[in-house]
CSV table of C-alpha atoms in Angstrom, one decimal:
chain,number,residue,atom,x,y,z
A,1,MET,CA,-19.9,-25.3,-14.2
A,2,ARG,CA,-16.7,-26.7,-12.5
A,3,LEU,CA,-14.5,-24.5,-14.4
A,4,TRP,CA,-16.7,-21.3,-14.2
A,5,SER,CA,-16.7,-21.7,-10.2
A,6,SER,CA,-12.8,-22.1,-10.2
A,7,LEU,CA,-12.3,-19.1,-12.2
A,8,VAL,CA,-14.5,-16.7,-10.2
A,9,ALA,CA,-12.8,-18.1,-6.9
A,10,LEU,CA,-9.4,-17.5,-8.5
A,11,CYS,CA,-9.8,-14.4,-10.2
A,12,LEU,CA,-11.2,-12.8,-7.0
A,13,TYR,CA,-8.4,-14.3,-5.2
A,14,ALA,CA,-6.0,-12.3,-7.8
A,15,VAL,CA,-7.7,-9.2,-6.8
A,16,ALA,CA,-8.3,-9.8,-3.3
A,17,ALA,CA,-4.5,-10.3,-3.1
A,18,GLU,CA,-2.8,-8.2,-0.7
A,19,ALA,CA,-1.1,-4.8,-2.1
A,20,SER,CA,2.8,-4.8,-1.4
A,21,ALA,CA,2.4,-1.0,-2.5
A,22,SER,CA,0.9,-0.2,0.5
A,23,VAL,CA,2.1,-3.0,2.9
A,24,CYS,CA,2.8,-0.6,6.0
A,25,CYS,CA,-0.6,0.8,5.2
A,26,GLY,CA,-3.3,-2.0,4.8
A,27,ASP,CA,-4.3,-3.9,1.8
A,28,PRO,CA,-7.2,-2.6,-0.4
A,29,ALA,CA,-9.5,-5.7,-0.6
A,30,GLY,CA,-9.3,-7.6,2.4
A,31,LEU,CA,-11.7,-10.4,0.5
A,32,GLY,CA,-9.2,-13.1,1.1
A,33,GLU,CA,-9.2,-16.4,-1.0
A,34,ARG,CA,-12.6,-18.2,-1.8
A,35,LEU,CA,-13.8,-21.5,-2.6
A,36,GLY,CA,-15.5,-22.3,-5.7
A,37,ARG,CA,-19.3,-23.5,-5.5
A,38,PHE,CA,-18.4,-27.4,-5.2
A,39,GLU,CA,-15.2,-26.9,-3.2
A,40,ILE,CA,-14.8,-27.9,0.4
A,41,ALA,CA,-11.3,-26.7,1.1
A,42,ALA,CA,-8.2,-25.0,-1.1
A,43,ALA,CA,-5.0,-24.3,-0.3
A,44,SER,CA,-2.6,-22.0,-2.1
A,45,ILE,CA,1.1,-20.8,-2.2
A,46,GLY,CA,2.1,-17.9,-4.1
A,47,GLN,CA,5.0,-15.2,-5.1
A,48,ASP,CA,4.6,-11.8,-6.1
A,49,LEU,CA,7.5,-9.3,-7.2
A,50,ARG,CA,7.1,-5.9,-6.5
A,51,TYR,CA,8.9,-3.2,-8.7
A,52,ARG,CA,8.4,0.4,-7.8
A,53,VAL,CA,7.8,2.7,-10.5
A,54,GLY,CA,7.5,6.1,-8.4
A,55,SER,CA,5.1,7.5,-6.1
A,56,TYR,CA,2.0,10.3,-5.8
A,57,ASP,CA,2.7,13.7,-3.9
A,58,ASP,CA,0.2,14.9,-1.6
A,59,GLU,CA,-1.3,16.8,-4.7
A,60,GLY,CA,-1.8,13.9,-6.7
A,61,SER,CA,1.0,14.6,-9.1
A,62,PHE,CA,3.0,11.3,-9.9
A,63,ALA,CA,7.0,11.1,-10.1
A,64,GLY,CA,9.1,8.2,-11.2
A,65,MET,CA,11.9,7.0,-9.0
A,66,PRO,CA,14.8,9.4,-8.5
A,67,ALA,CA,17.9,8.6,-10.8
A,68,GLY,CA,19.8,6.1,-8.6
A,69,ASP,CA,17.1,4.6,-6.1
A,70,SER,CA,15.2,1.5,-6.5
A,71,GLU,CA,12.8,-0.8,-4.6
A,72,LEU,CA,11.9,-4.2,-5.1
A,73,GLY,CA,10.0,-6.3,-3.1
A,74,LEU,CA,9.0,-10.4,-2.6
A,75,ARG,CA,6.1,-11.5,-1.1
A,76,THR,CA,5.6,-15.2,-0.4
A,77,ARG,CA,2.0,-15.7,0.5
A,78,ALA,CA,0.2,-19.1,1.8
A,79,ALA,CA,-3.3,-19.2,2.1
A,80,TRP,CA,-5.8,-21.8,3.6
A,81,THR,CA,-9.5,-21.8,3.2
A,82,VAL,CA,-12.1,-24.0,4.7
A,83,ARG,CA,-15.7,-24.6,4.0
A,84,VAL,CA,-17.5,-24.8,7.4
A,85,ALA,CA,-21.4,-24.4,6.6
A,86,LYS,CA,-22.8,-24.7,2.9
A,87,PRO,CA,-22.9,-20.6,2.6
A,88,LEU,CA,-19.8,-20.1,5.0
A,89,GLU,CA,-16.1,-20.2,4.5
A,90,ILE,CA,-13.1,-19.5,6.4
A,91,GLY,CA,-9.8,-18.8,5.5
A,92,ILE,CA,-6.3,-17.2,6.6
A,93,THR,CA,-3.6,-15.9,4.6
A,94,LEU,CA,0.3,-15.6,6.1
A,95,PRO,CA,2.8,-13.5,4.0
A,96,LEU,CA,6.4,-13.4,4.3
A,97,ILE,CA,7.7,-10.1,3.0
A,98,THR,CA,11.5,-9.4,1.6
A,99,THR,CA,12.6,-5.7,0.5
A,100,PHE,CA,15.6,-4.5,-1.6
A,101,ALA,CA,16.0,-0.8,-1.5
A,102,SER,CA,18.0,1.8,-2.5
A,103,LYS,CA,17.6,5.4,-1.7
A,104,GLY,CA,19.5,8.4,-1.3
A,105,GLY,CA,22.6,6.5,-1.4
A,106,THR,CA,21.3,4.3,1.3
A,107,SER,CA,20.9,0.2,0.2
A,108,ASP,CA,19.1,-2.0,2.7
A,109,GLN,CA,17.7,-5.6,2.5
A,110,ARG,CA,15.1,-6.8,5.1
A,111,ILE,CA,12.7,-9.9,5.4
A,112,GLY,CA,10.4,-10.1,7.6
A,113,VAL,CA,7.0,-11.6,8.3
A,114,GLY,CA,3.7,-9.7,6.9
A,115,ASP,CA,-0.1,-9.1,8.4
A,116,ALA,CA,-2.3,-12.1,9.2
A,117,VAL,CA,-5.7,-12.4,7.5
A,118,PHE,CA,-8.3,-14.0,9.2
A,119,GLY,CA,-11.3,-14.2,6.8
A,120,ALA,CA,-14.7,-15.1,6.4
A,121,ARG,CA,-17.2,-15.2,3.6
A,122,VAL,CA,-20.8,-15.9,3.5
A,123,THR,CA,-22.9,-16.6,0.3
A,124,LEU,CA,-26.0,-15.1,-0.1
A,125,LEU,CA,-27.1,-15.9,-3.3
A,126,PRO,CA,-24.9,-18.4,-5.4
A,127,VAL,CA,-23.8,-17.7,-9.1
A,128,PRO,CA,-25.8,-18.2,-11.2
A,129,VAL,CA,-29.3,-19.5,-9.4
A,130,TYR,CA,-31.2,-16.9,-11.3
A,131,GLU,CA,-29.9,-15.5,-14.7
A,132,LEU,CA,-30.8,-12.0,-13.9
A,133,TRP,CA,-29.5,-11.6,-10.5
A,134,PRO,CA,-25.8,-11.6,-9.7
A,135,GLY,CA,-24.4,-13.8,-7.1
A,136,VAL,CA,-24.1,-12.2,-3.6
A,137,ALA,CA,-21.7,-12.3,-1.0
A,138,LEU,CA,-20.4,-10.9,2.3
A,139,THR,CA,-17.0,-10.9,3.6
A,140,THR,CA,-15.4,-10.0,6.7
A,141,ALA,CA,-11.9,-10.3,7.6
A,142,VAL,CA,-9.8,-9.6,10.8
A,143,VAL,CA,-6.1,-8.2,10.0
A,144,ALA,CA,-3.5,-9.3,13.0
A,145,PRO,CA,-0.5,-6.8,13.0
A,146,LEU,CA,2.1,-9.4,12.9
A,147,GLY,CA,4.4,-7.3,10.5
A,148,ARG,CA,6.7,-4.5,11.6
A,149,PRO,CA,5.1,-1.1,11.0
A,150,SER,CA,6.5,2.2,9.6
A,151,TRP,CA,6.9,3.8,13.1
A,152,ARG,CA,8.8,0.6,14.3
A,153,SER,CA,11.2,0.8,11.4
A,154,GLU,CA,15.1,0.4,12.2
A,155,SER,CA,16.1,0.9,8.7
A,156,ALA,CA,16.5,4.8,7.3
A,157,ILE,CA,14.7,4.0,4.1
A,158,GLY,CA,12.1,1.6,5.4
A,159,ALA,CA,13.2,-1.3,4.0
A,160,ASP,CA,12.2,-3.5,7.3
A,161,VAL,CA,8.4,-2.4,6.6
A,162,SER,CA,6.0,-5.2,6.7
A,163,GLY,CA,2.9,-4.7,8.2
A,164,GLN,CA,0.7,-1.8,9.1
A,165,GLY,CA,1.1,-2.1,13.1
A,166,VAL,CA,-2.9,-1.8,13.9
A,167,PRO,CA,-5.6,-4.7,13.9
A,168,GLU,CA,-8.6,-3.8,11.4
A,169,LEU,CA,-11.7,-5.0,10.8
A,170,ARG,CA,-12.8,-5.5,7.1
A,171,PHE,CA,-16.3,-5.6,5.7
A,172,GLY,CA,-17.1,-6.4,2.1
A,173,LEU,CA,-19.9,-6.7,-0.4
A,174,VAL,CA,-19.1,-8.8,-3.3
A,175,LEU,CA,-21.5,-9.1,-6.9
A,176,GLU,CA,-20.8,-11.8,-9.3
A,177,GLU,CA,-22.5,-12.2,-12.8
A,178,ALA,CA,-22.1,-14.7,-15.5
A,179,ILE,CA,-22.8,-13.8,-19.1
A,180,GLU,CA,-23.7,-16.9,-21.1
A,181,GLY,CA,-21.2,-19.0,-19.5
A,182,SER,CA,-18.3,-17.6,-21.3
A,183,TRP,CA,-18.1,-14.1,-19.5
A,184,PHE,CA,-17.9,-12.9,-16.4
A,185,VAL,CA,-18.3,-9.5,-14.3
A,186,LEU,CA,-17.4,-9.3,-10.7
A,187,ALA,CA,-17.6,-6.0,-8.6
A,188,SER,CA,-17.0,-5.8,-4.8
A,189,GLY,CA,-16.7,-2.8,-2.4
A,190,THR,CA,-14.6,-3.1,0.9
A,191,LEU,CA,-14.7,-1.0,4.3
A,192,GLY,CA,-11.7,-1.3,6.7
A,193,LEU,CA,-12.2,0.2,10.1
A,194,PHE,CA,-8.7,0.6,12.4
A,195,ALA,CA,-8.2,0.3,15.8
A,196,ALA,CA,-6.2,3.7,17.1
A,197,SER,CA,-2.5,3.0,18.1
A,198,ASP,CA,0.5,4.6,19.8
A,199,ALA,CA,2.8,5.6,17.1
A,200,GLY,CA,5.9,7.1,18.2
A,201,GLY,CA,4.2,8.5,21.4
A,202,ARG,CA,1.3,10.3,19.3
A,203,GLU,CA,-2.1,8.3,19.6
A,204,VAL,CA,-3.1,8.0,15.6
A,205,GLN,CA,-6.5,7.0,14.7
A,206,ARG,CA,-6.7,6.1,10.8
A,207,ALA,CA,-9.6,6.9,9.2
A,208,PRO,CA,-11.7,4.1,7.3
A,209,ARG,CA,-10.4,2.9,4.4
A,210,VAL,CA,-13.0,2.2,1.3
A,211,GLY,CA,-12.0,0.6,-1.7
A,212,VAL,CA,-13.9,-1.0,-5.0
A,213,GLN,CA,-13.0,-3.6,-7.5
A,214,LEU,CA,-14.3,-4.4,-10.8
A,215,VAL,CA,-12.8,-7.4,-12.8
A,216,THR,CA,-14.6,-8.9,-16.0
A,217,GLY,CA,-13.2,-11.5,-18.7
A,218,PRO,CA,-13.7,-14.3,-20.8
A,219,THR,CA,-13.7,-18.0,-20.3
A,220,PHE,CA,-12.5,-20.9,-22.2
A,221,GLU,CA,-12.1,-24.4,-21.4
A,222,GLY,CA,-9.4,-25.0,-19.0
A,223,LEU,CA,-8.2,-21.3,-19.4
A,224,ALA,CA,-9.9,-17.5,-18.5
A,225,PHE,CA,-8.5,-14.1,-18.5
A,226,GLY,CA,-9.7,-11.6,-15.9
A,227,ALA,CA,-9.1,-7.5,-16.5
A,228,GLY,CA,-10.3,-4.6,-14.2
A,229,VAL,CA,-9.1,-1.8,-11.8
A,230,GLU,CA,-9.6,-0.9,-8.3
A,231,HIS,CA,-9.6,2.3,-6.4
A,232,GLU,CA,-9.0,2.9,-2.6
A,233,ARG,CA,-8.8,5.9,-0.6
A,234,GLU,CA,-8.4,7.1,3.1
A,235,ALA,CA,-8.6,10.1,4.6
A,236,SER,CA,-5.9,11.8,6.7
A,237,PRO,CA,-5.5,10.2,10.0
A,238,SER,CA,-6.7,12.0,13.4
A,239,VAL,CA,-3.2,12.6,15.5
A,240,ALA,CA,-3.5,13.3,19.0
A,241,GLY,CA,-6.9,14.4,18.4
A,242,LYS,CA,-6.2,16.6,15.8
A,243,ASP,CA,-8.0,15.8,12.4
A,244,GLY,CA,-5.8,16.2,9.6
A,245,SER,CA,-6.5,17.3,6.0
A,246,GLY,CA,-6.1,15.8,2.9
A,247,GLY,CA,-5.5,11.7,2.7
A,248,ARG,CA,-4.7,8.9,0.3
A,249,ARG,CA,-5.6,7.2,-2.6
A,250,GLN,CA,-4.7,4.6,-5.3
A,251,THR,CA,-5.6,3.2,-8.6
A,252,ASN,CA,-4.5,0.2,-9.7
A,253,ALA,CA,-5.0,-1.8,-13.2
A,254,LEU,CA,-5.7,-5.4,-12.7
A,255,ALA,CA,-5.1,-8.5,-14.8
A,256,THR,CA,-5.2,-12.3,-13.9
A,257,ALA,CA,-5.7,-15.5,-15.6
A,258,ILE,CA,-6.1,-19.0,-14.8
A,259,VAL,CA,-4.6,-22.2,-16.3
A,260,ASP,CA,-5.9,-25.4,-14.9
A,261,VAL,CA,-3.2,-27.9,-14.7
A,262,GLY,CA,-4.7,-30.8,-13.3
A,263,GLU,CA,-7.3,-32.2,-11.2
A,264,GLY,CA,-8.1,-29.3,-8.8
A,265,LEU,CA,-4.7,-27.9,-9.5
A,266,ALA,CA,-4.5,-24.3,-11.3
A,267,LEU,CA,-2.0,-21.6,-11.9
A,268,VAL,CA,-2.6,-18.2,-11.6
A,269,PRO,CA,-0.6,-15.4,-13.1
A,270,THR,CA,-1.6,-11.8,-11.8
A,271,LEU,CA,-0.6,-8.2,-12.8
A,272,ARG,CA,-1.2,-5.4,-10.8
A,273,VAL,CA,-0.2,-2.1,-12.0
A,274,ALA,CA,-0.6,1.6,-10.5
A,275,LEU,CA,-1.7,3.8,-13.3
A,276,PRO,CA,0.6,6.6,-13.5
A,277,ILE,CA,-2.4,9.6,-14.3
A,278,GLU,CA,-2.5,12.7,-12.5
A,279,SER,CA,-4.9,12.5,-9.8
A,280,LEU,CA,-5.7,8.9,-9.4
A,281,GLY,CA,-3.3,8.5,-6.6
A,282,ARG,CA,-2.1,10.8,-3.4
A,283,ALA,CA,0.6,10.2,-0.8
A,284,GLU,CA,1.3,6.5,-2.0
A,285,LYS,CA,3.9,4.8,-3.7
A,286,ALA,CA,3.4,3.2,-7.4
A,287,ASP,CA,4.4,0.0,-7.8
A,288,ILE,CA,4.2,-2.7,-10.8
A,289,ILE,CA,3.1,-6.2,-8.9
A,290,SER,CA,3.3,-9.4,-10.7
A,291,GLY,CA,2.8,-13.1,-9.4
A,292,ILE,CA,2.2,-16.6,-9.9
A,293,ALA,CA,0.1,-18.4,-7.4
A,294,LEU,CA,-0.2,-22.2,-7.3
A,295,ARG,CA,-3.5,-23.4,-5.7
A,296,MET,CA,-4.9,-26.8,-5.0
A,297,GLY,CA,-8.8,-27.0,-4.5
A,298,TRP,CA,-10.9,-30.1,-2.9
A,299,GLU,CA,-14.5,-31.1,-3.8
A,300,ALA,CA,-16.9,-32.8,-1.7
A,301,ARG,CA,-16.5,-36.7,-2.5
B,1,MET,CA,-14.0,-21.9,-32.3
B,2,LYS,CA,-15.0,-18.3,-33.8
B,3,ARG,CA,-15.9,-16.9,-30.6
B,4,SER,CA,-12.8,-18.3,-29.0
B,5,VAL,CA,-10.6,-16.9,-31.2
B,6,LEU,CA,-12.2,-13.4,-30.7
B,7,MET,CA,-12.2,-13.9,-26.7
B,8,HIS,CA,-8.1,-14.4,-26.7
B,9,GLY,CA,-8.0,-11.5,-28.7
B,10,CYS,CA,-9.9,-9.5,-26.2
B,11,GLY,CA,-7.4,-11.1,-23.7
B,12,ARG,CA,-4.4,-10.1,-25.5
B,13,ARG,CA,-5.3,-6.6,-25.8
B,14,ALA,CA,-6.0,-6.2,-22.3
B,15,TRP,CA,-2.5,-7.6,-21.7
B,16,LEU,CA,-1.0,-5.0,-24.2
B,17,ALA,CA,-3.0,-2.1,-22.7
B,18,LEU,CA,-1.3,-3.0,-19.2
B,19,ALA,CA,2.0,-3.7,-20.6
B,20,LEU,CA,1.9,0.0,-22.1
B,21,VAL,CA,0.7,1.5,-18.9
B,22,ALA,CA,3.7,0.1,-17.3
B,23,THR,CA,6.2,1.4,-19.7
B,24,ALA,CA,4.6,4.7,-19.3
B,25,ALA,CA,5.0,4.5,-15.9
B,26,VAL,CA,8.6,3.4,-15.8
B,27,ALA,CA,9.3,6.2,-18.6
B,28,CYS,CA,8.3,9.1,-16.5
B,29,GLN,CA,11.0,11.0,-14.8
B,30,ALA,CA,11.2,12.0,-11.1
B,31,ALA,CA,10.5,15.3,-10.1
B,32,PRO,CA,13.5,17.0,-9.4
B,33,ASP,CA,14.2,17.4,-5.4
B,34,GLU,CA,13.1,20.8,-4.1
B,35,ALA,CA,15.8,22.7,-1.7
B,36,VAL,CA,14.3,24.1,1.6
B,37,GLU,CA,14.9,27.3,3.1
B,38,VAL,CA,13.4,28.4,6.6
B,39,GLU,CA,14.0,31.6,8.7
B,40,ARG,CA,10.9,31.6,11.2
B,41,LEU,CA,10.5,32.9,15.0
B,42,GLY,CA,9.4,29.5,16.9
B,43,GLU,CA,6.1,29.2,18.2
B,44,ALA,CA,7.0,30.5,21.9
B,45,GLY,CA,8.7,33.4,19.7
B,46,GLU,CA,12.0,33.0,22.0
B,47,LEU,CA,14.3,31.7,19.4
B,48,MET,CA,14.6,32.5,15.9
B,49,PHE,CA,15.3,29.2,13.5
B,50,GLU,CA,17.3,29.4,10.2
B,51,LEU,CA,17.5,26.4,8.3
B,52,SER,CA,18.1,24.8,4.9
B,53,MET,CA,18.0,21.6,3.0
B,54,ASP,CA,19.6,21.1,0.1
B,55,ARG,CA,17.3,18.3,-1.3
B,56,VAL,CA,14.4,16.4,0.3
B,57,VAL,CA,14.1,12.6,-0.5
B,58,GLU,CA,12.7,9.4,0.3
B,59,GLY,CA,15.3,7.8,3.0
B,60,PRO,CA,17.7,10.1,5.2
B,61,ASN,CA,17.8,13.8,4.9
B,62,GLU,CA,20.2,16.3,6.0
B,63,LEU,CA,19.5,19.6,7.0
B,64,GLU,CA,21.8,22.7,8.6
B,65,LEU,CA,20.5,24.9,11.1
B,66,TRP,CA,21.3,27.9,13.2
B,67,VAL,CA,19.4,29.0,16.6
B,68,ARG,CA,19.5,32.6,17.7
B,69,GLU,CA,17.8,34.4,20.3
B,70,ALA,CA,15.0,36.2,18.9
B,71,SER,CA,15.8,39.8,20.9
B,72,THR,CA,19.6,39.5,20.2
B,73,HIS,CA,19.6,37.7,16.7
B,74,ASP,CA,22.9,36.1,18.6
B,75,LEU,CA,23.3,32.5,18.2
B,76,VAL,CA,23.1,30.3,20.9
B,77,ASP,CA,23.8,26.9,22.3
B,78,VAL,CA,21.0,24.6,22.4
B,79,GLU,CA,19.8,21.0,23.2
B,80,LEU,CA,18.1,20.0,19.9
B,81,SER,CA,15.7,17.2,19.0
B,82,VAL,CA,14.7,16.8,15.6
B,83,ASP,CA,11.6,14.4,14.6
B,84,ALA,CA,9.5,14.1,11.5
B,85,LEU,CA,5.3,12.9,11.2
B,86,HIS,CA,3.8,11.7,7.9
B,87,VAL,CA,0.8,13.9,7.8
B,88,GLU,CA,-1.0,11.7,5.8
B,89,MET,CA,-0.2,8.6,7.9
B,90,GLY,CA,0.0,9.6,11.1
B,91,HIS,CA,3.5,8.3,12.2
B,92,GLY,CA,7.2,8.9,12.2
B,93,SER,CA,10.3,6.9,12.4
B,94,GLU,CA,12.3,5.0,15.2
B,95,VAL,CA,15.2,5.8,13.7
B,96,GLN,CA,16.8,8.8,15.3
B,97,PRO,CA,19.0,11.5,13.4
B,98,GLU,CA,22.1,12.6,14.4
B,99,ILE,CA,22.9,15.8,15.2
B,100,SER,CA,26.4,17.7,15.4
B,101,ARG,CA,28.0,21.1,15.6
B,102,THR,CA,29.4,23.0,13.0
B,103,ARG,CA,32.2,25.2,13.2
B,104,ASP,CA,30.1,28.4,12.2
B,105,GLY,CA,28.0,27.8,15.4
B,106,GLY,CA,25.1,25.6,13.9
B,107,TYR,CA,24.2,22.2,13.8
B,108,LEU,CA,24.0,19.2,11.4
B,109,VAL,CA,21.3,17.1,11.2
B,110,SER,CA,22.0,13.9,9.2
B,111,GLY,CA,19.9,10.8,8.8
B,112,LEU,CA,16.7,12.4,9.4
B,113,SER,CA,14.1,9.5,8.0
B,114,LEU,CA,11.8,10.4,5.7
B,115,ALA,CA,11.0,7.1,4.2
B,116,MET,CA,7.7,7.5,2.6
B,117,PRO,CA,6.4,9.7,-0.3
B,118,GLY,CA,3.9,11.8,0.8
B,119,ARG,CA,4.0,15.4,3.2
B,120,TRP,CA,5.9,15.3,6.4
B,121,THR,CA,6.0,17.7,9.1
B,122,VAL,CA,9.5,18.4,10.5
B,123,PHE,CA,9.5,19.1,14.4
B,124,VAL,CA,12.6,21.0,15.6
B,125,ASP,CA,12.7,21.3,19.4
B,126,ALA,CA,15.6,23.5,20.7
B,127,GLN,CA,16.2,24.0,24.7
B,128,ALA,CA,18.8,26.7,25.8
B,129,ALA,CA,19.8,27.7,29.1
B,130,THR,CA,16.8,30.0,30.1
B,131,LEU,CA,15.1,29.4,26.7
B,132,SER,CA,12.9,27.1,25.0
B,133,ASP,CA,11.1,26.6,21.7
B,134,ARG,CA,9.7,24.8,18.6
B,135,LEU,CA,10.1,25.0,14.8
B,136,GLN,CA,7.5,23.0,12.5
B,137,PHE,CA,7.7,23.5,9.1
B,138,ASP,CA,6.5,20.9,5.9
B,139,VAL,CA,8.2,19.0,3.1
B,140,VAL,CA,7.0,17.2,0.4
B,141,VAL,CA,8.7,13.6,-0.3
B,142,ARG,CA,8.1,12.8,-4.0
């Protein structure tokens, strides 16, 4: 049971890790880290390596990086989560973002603090209380825009962009199911609502951003895998009172694993790959992001 | 033990599939940059704009521009400002382009920052002694 709880917690953590691909525009999940069923607190530190492979244009066509261009990002993240009541846990995630970019003959490297995420999660139905019913949880998060947004970038190639620039309120619904104790399925949906902003003298109101994630995988003694897919989309913003047409979307394949390395201590490698398939993305960057996190969880004595 | 081996196989297949997707992504070639040519009357109908961009890239861009009086088609001296807005994100950049004169009476705009993929609207505002006008056109960064 303990392994199962940790597994689901960590797979969700991996899925919820911010997508550096859309660092300027909000992360897709917003679920934050969560605790295992018997844990009272957890802390983790992780490092992601982001390698840009291309982008999707405004018609959904995928194109690789132009010859000579490159973009590499490092994202160091620290997260803390504490249970404040039996069904309620709260947490915070703080990222530090470094970007190395070379585009159109211009090279730049910058480092900056990213947006902080304060999250809360309420477990309505634990897994697996009833065999036929999935576990159900509600999540909410507030994004504090500590990072530098695109419109305040001082880099001609946007190497210093480390945040979305506007506060965001997120809501999520998470469903978890265990299948005979050896397989898990996790599905979640999120909705992000953004505050209006003054971007270079224009009032910009972003449309709500919606996302869905599905992750599934087997569990073993001390080892587990999860793989799945996520999709997120957002309509065009309203700029100076005028609604835009089109919008952005992104679809990633996900994979994660969990390796117990000690009492309460686990390693969590992750891989997130933008799918280079027509129409699955639009007006977004396409990245391959690999990461590793070390997580420590504490259970009640 | 038998089930365990089977599960390990599933895990390996999932990772292999992702690795193939990643390889496919890296192997895709970038679309060629498209040149942009615009010759159009401004929104106020007072000035005629003629501009060209050899290519549109993610990052700093360069364009050449000539401004003529609409009624006479004579080249005119203007105060120029050039800005760009990412249509899908609703923002531009604080990086200001540099504008200089060319020997043939036109203007060279360099360092126009288009720092993200997607559709951008470029705004060119021209202020002459007695005339002023604006041109806006879209470019796509891939």
